[in-house]
C-alpha positions in Angstrom: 0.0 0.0 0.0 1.7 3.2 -1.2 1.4 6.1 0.6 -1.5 7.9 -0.9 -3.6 5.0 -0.4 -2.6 5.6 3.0 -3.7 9.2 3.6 -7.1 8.2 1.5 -8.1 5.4 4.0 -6.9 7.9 7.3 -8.8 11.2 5.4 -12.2 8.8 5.2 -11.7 7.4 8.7 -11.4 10.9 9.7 -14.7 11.9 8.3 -16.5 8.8 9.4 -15.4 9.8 13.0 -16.2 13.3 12.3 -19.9 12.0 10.6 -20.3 9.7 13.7 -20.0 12.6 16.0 -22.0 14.9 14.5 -25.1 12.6 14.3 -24.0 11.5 18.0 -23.8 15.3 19.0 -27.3 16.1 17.3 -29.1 13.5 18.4 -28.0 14.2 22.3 -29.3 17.3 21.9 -33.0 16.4 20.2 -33.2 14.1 23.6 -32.7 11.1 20.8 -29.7 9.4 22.1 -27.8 8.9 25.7 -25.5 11.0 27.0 -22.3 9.9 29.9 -22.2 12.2 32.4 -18.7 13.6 34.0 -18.6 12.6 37.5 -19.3 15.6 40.1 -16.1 16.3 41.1 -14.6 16.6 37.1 -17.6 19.0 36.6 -16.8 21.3 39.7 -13.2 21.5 38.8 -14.6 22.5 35.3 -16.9 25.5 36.4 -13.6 26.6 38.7 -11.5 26.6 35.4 -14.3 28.4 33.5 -14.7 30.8 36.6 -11.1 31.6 37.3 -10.7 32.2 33.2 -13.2 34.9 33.5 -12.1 37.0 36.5 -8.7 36.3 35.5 -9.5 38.1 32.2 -11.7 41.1 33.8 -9.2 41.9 36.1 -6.1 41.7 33.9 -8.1 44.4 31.7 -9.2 46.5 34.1 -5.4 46.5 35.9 -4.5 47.7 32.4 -7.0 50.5 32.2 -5.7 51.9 35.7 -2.3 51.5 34.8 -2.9 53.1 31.3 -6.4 55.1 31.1 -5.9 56.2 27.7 -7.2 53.7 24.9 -5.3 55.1 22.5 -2.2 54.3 23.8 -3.1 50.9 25.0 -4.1 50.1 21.4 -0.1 51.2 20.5 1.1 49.3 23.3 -1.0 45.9 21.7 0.5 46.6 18.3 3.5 47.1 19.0 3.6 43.9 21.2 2.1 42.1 18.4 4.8 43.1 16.1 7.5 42.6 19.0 8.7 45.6 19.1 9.5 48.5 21.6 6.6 51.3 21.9 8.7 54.7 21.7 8.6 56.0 24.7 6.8 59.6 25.3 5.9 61.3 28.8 3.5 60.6 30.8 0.5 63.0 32.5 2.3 64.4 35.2 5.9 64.6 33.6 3.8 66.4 30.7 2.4 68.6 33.2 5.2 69.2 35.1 7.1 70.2 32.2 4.4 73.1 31.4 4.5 74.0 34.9 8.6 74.8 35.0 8.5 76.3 31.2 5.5 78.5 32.4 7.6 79.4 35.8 10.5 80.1 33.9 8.6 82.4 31.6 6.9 84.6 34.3 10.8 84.4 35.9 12.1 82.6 38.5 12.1 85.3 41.1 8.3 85.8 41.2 6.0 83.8 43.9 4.2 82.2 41.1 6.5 81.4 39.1 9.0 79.7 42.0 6.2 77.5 43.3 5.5 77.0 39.4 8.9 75.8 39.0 8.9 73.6 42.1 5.6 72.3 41.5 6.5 71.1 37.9 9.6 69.5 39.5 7.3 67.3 41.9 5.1 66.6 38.9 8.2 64.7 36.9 9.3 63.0 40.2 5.5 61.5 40.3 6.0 60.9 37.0 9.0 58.8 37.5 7.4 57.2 40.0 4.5 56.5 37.7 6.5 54.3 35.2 8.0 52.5 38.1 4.7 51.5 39.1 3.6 50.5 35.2 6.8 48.5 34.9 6.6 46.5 38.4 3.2 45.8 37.5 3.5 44.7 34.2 6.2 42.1 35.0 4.6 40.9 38.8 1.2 40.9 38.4 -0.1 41.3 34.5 2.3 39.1 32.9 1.7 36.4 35.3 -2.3 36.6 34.6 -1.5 36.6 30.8 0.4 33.9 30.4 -2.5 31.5 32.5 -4.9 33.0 30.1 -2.6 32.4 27.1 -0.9 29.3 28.2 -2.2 26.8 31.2 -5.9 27.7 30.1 -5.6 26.9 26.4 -3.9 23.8 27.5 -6.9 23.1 29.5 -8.9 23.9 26.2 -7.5 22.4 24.2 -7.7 18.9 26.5 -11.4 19.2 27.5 -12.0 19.2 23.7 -10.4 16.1 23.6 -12.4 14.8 26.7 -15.7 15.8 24.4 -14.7 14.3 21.2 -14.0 10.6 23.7 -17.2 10.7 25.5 -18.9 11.7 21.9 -17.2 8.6 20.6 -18.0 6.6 23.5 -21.6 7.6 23.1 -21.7 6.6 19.3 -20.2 2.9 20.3 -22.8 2.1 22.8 -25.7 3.4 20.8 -24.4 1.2 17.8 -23.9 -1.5 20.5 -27.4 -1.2 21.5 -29.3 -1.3 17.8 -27.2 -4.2 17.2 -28.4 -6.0 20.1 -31.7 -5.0 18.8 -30.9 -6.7 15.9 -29.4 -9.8 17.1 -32.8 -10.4 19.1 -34.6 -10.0 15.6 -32.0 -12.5 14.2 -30.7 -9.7 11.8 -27.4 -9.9 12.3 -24.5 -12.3 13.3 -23.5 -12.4 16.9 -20.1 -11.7 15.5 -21.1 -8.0 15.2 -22.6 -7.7 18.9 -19.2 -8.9 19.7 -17.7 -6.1 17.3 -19.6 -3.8 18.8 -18.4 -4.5 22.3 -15.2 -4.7 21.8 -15.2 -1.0 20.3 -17.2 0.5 23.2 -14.5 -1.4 25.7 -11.7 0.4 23.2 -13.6 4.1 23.6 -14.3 3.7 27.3 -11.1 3.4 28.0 -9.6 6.0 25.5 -12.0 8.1 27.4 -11.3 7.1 31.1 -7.9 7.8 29.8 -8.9 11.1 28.4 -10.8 12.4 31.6 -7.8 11.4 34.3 -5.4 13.5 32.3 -7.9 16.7 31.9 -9.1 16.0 35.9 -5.3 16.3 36.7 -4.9 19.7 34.1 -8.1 20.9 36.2 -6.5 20.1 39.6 -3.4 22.8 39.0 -6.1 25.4 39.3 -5.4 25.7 43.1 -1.8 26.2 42.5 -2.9 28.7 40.0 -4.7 30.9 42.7 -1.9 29.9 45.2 0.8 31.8 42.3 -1.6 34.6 41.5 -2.2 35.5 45.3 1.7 36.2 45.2 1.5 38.5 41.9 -1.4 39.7 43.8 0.7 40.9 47.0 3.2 41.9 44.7 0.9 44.1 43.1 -0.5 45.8 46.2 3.3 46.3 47.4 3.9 48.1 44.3 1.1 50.6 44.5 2.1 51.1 48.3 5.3 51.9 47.4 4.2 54.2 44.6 1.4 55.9 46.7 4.1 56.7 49.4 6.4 58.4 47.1 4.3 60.7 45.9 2.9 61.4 48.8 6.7 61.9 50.5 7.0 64.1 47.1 4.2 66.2 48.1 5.5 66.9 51.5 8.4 67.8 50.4 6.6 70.0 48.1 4.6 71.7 51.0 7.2 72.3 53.3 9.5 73.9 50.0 6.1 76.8 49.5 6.5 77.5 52.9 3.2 78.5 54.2 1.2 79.6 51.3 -0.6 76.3 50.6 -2.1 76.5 54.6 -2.9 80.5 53.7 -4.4 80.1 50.3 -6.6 77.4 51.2 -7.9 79.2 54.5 -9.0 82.1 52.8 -11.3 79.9 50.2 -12.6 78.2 53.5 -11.4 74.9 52.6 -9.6 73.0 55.8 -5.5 72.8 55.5 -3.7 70.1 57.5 -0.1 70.3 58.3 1.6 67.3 58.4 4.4 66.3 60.3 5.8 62.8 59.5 7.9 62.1 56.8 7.9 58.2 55.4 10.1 56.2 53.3 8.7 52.6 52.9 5.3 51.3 52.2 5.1 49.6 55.5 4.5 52.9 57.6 2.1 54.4 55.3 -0.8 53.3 57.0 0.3 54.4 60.9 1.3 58.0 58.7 -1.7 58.2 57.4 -3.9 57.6 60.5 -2.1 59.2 62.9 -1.5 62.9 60.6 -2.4 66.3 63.0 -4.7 68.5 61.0 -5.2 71.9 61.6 -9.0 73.1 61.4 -10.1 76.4 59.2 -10.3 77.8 62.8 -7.1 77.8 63.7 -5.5 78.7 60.4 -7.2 82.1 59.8 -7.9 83.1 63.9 -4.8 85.7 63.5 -6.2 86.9 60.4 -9.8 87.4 61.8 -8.8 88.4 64.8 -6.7 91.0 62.6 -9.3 92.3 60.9 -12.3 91.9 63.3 -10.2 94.9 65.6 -8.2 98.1 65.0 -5.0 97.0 66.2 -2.3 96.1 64.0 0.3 93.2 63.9 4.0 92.2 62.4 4.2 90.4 59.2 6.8 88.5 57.4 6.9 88.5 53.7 6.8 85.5 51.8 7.6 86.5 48.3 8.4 89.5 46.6 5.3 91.6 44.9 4.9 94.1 42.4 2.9 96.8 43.1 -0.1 96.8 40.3 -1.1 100.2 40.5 -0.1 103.1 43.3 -2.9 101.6 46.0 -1.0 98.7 46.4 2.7 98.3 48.1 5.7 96.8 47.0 7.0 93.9 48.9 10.3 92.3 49.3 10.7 88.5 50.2 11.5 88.3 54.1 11.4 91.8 55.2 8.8 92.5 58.2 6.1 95.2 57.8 3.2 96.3 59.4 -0.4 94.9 58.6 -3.8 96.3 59.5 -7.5 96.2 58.2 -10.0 99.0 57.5 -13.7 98.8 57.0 -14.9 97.7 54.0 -11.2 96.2 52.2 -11.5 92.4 50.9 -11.3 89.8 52.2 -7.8 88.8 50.3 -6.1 92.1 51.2 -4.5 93.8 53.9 -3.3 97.3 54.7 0.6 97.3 55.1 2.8 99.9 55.8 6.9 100.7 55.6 8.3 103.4 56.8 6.2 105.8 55.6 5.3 104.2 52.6 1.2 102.0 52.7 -0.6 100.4 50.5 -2.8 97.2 50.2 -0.8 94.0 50.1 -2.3 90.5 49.5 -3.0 88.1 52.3 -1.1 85.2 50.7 2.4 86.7 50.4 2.7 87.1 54.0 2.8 85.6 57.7 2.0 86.8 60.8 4.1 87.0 63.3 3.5 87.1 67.0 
């Protein structure tokens, strides 16, 4: 027999199979034909499979979408991956923004109040931005990887078998309902016994290819715990990653605070919005938590009671001057960064202004550019 011969016989085996399932298959599902059951336990570790597949899935998505909120770019990223190649890389939000922040601070000068903080802000900004890709990357590699290559590897595997398992018990199906008509048929003396014992033989043959079939697939479906066991580590890893991220930035923004000096605490008192000052510096993701709950905060109370008491009387108090200010028009006064002056209120001035005086020279001069002093 030559080789084509062969591959004819194998290609019409195949589609006898094929035909035997399908009829098999269709009549199962018109309630025409019997159907073996997995056991219960092969059926739970089935839904788990299924289960873990799908939350597996929506999680690894939405853990994209947080890390990367902009479609656009996650599209790129996908590409790119797909064509195994290296996304250019481009700034992020906050080193974008911080880069507007210290060209705007540098073009309204470096001297002024606005644009110093500018300049410092904007330098904060590309810290968290740093701190940002740190957190993609770690991410990426700990936790999202890890997810991907169960959905991409172990769970086609696990596909691919319980296919395999259908196809058996499909075949197994077919041999007993053949088995069955020709018993029928032997009991009408229509056929030869030798073809009840044909018959037999070949359900023996398929029971066993699918005993076979459903042990290896039971022990596929059994790795699923050590699957959870390996993603609650990427998990931990994960959460370790955005506590260390979350602590930088907020160390950064300490920092920041403590670099303005006091305008933060006197801006946000006079739009009636509560300031806190805090106190303790972290480093590690570990003492986040006892930071967090044991910050002071200052109430609105306490943050503007010299400056009501200021203005709510006729008496007048020492100031110290944050940042230097240019006088807009001839009511205002001049100000230098760190002399002392004067300060009062009259009857009827906003809210945001003060009178201050220098020598002989006075003029109105804006609450947030100065401290009191006591």
């Amino acid at each position: 027999m030559n080789i084509m011969d062969f591959n004819v016989k194998k290609l019409a085996a195949d589609a006898g199979t094929f035909l035997s399932r399908a009829v098999q298959f269709t009549e199962e599902k018109l309630g025409q034909a019997e159907k073996t059951e997995l056991d219960a336990h092969l059926e739970n570790l089935l839904s788990k499979a299924e289960c873990t597949k799908l939350w597996t899935e929506k999680i690894m998505k939405q853990t994209e979408v947080l890390l990367q909120p902009n479609p656009n770019a996650r599209i790129e990223e996908f590409v790119y991956e797909k064509l195994d190649r290296k996304a250019p890389s481009r700034m992020n939000n906050p080193e974008l923004l911080g880069q507007y922040m210290i060209d705007a601070g540098n073009e309204f000068g470096p001297g002024t109040a606005y644009g110093n903080a500018l300049i410092k802000c904007g330098e904060t900004q590309k810290r968290i931005g740093t701190a940002d890709r740190e957190l993609i990357q770690t991410s990426a590699i700990n936790f999202l990887t890890p997810l991907k290559n169960f959905i991409e590897g172990d769970y086609k595997t696990i596909t691919k078998e319980r296919k395999l398992l259908q196809n058996k018990r499909l075949d197994l199906d077919a041999a007993k309902t053949r088995l069955k008509k020709a018993k029928v048929a032997e009991a009408r003396a229509a056929i030869w016994a030798e073809e009840v014992t044909k018959s037999e033989q070949e359900v023996r043959i398929t029971q066993s290819e699918f005993d076979r079939q459903a042990e290896i697939t039971r022990l596929l479906l059994e790795g699923i715990s050590s699957t959870h066991a390996h993603h609650l580590r990427c998990l931990n890893d994960f959460v370790e990653a955005q506590m260390t991220y979350y602590a930088q930035c907020y160390q950064y923004m300490l920092d920041l605070q403590k670099q303005l000096g006091s305008f933060p605490s006197t801006f946000l008192s006079n739009n009636n919005q509560s300031s806190s000052t805090p106190v303790q510096s972290i480093s590690t993701p570990s003492v986040l938590a006892s930071a967090s709950a044991s910050l002071p905060s200052v109430s609105n109370s306490v943050v503007t009671s010299g400056i009501s008491e200021l203005k709510s009387s006729s008496g007048s108090r020492k100031a110290r001057v944050l940042y230097d200010y240019d006088a807009a028009n001839s009511s205002e006064l001049s100000l230098l960064a760190d002399e002392v002056i004067t300060v009062y209120s009259i009857p009827g001035m906003d809210s945001d202004w003060l009178m201050g005086e220098r020598g002989n020279q006075k003029g109105k001069v804006p609450i947030t550019y100065l401290e009191l002093l006591n």
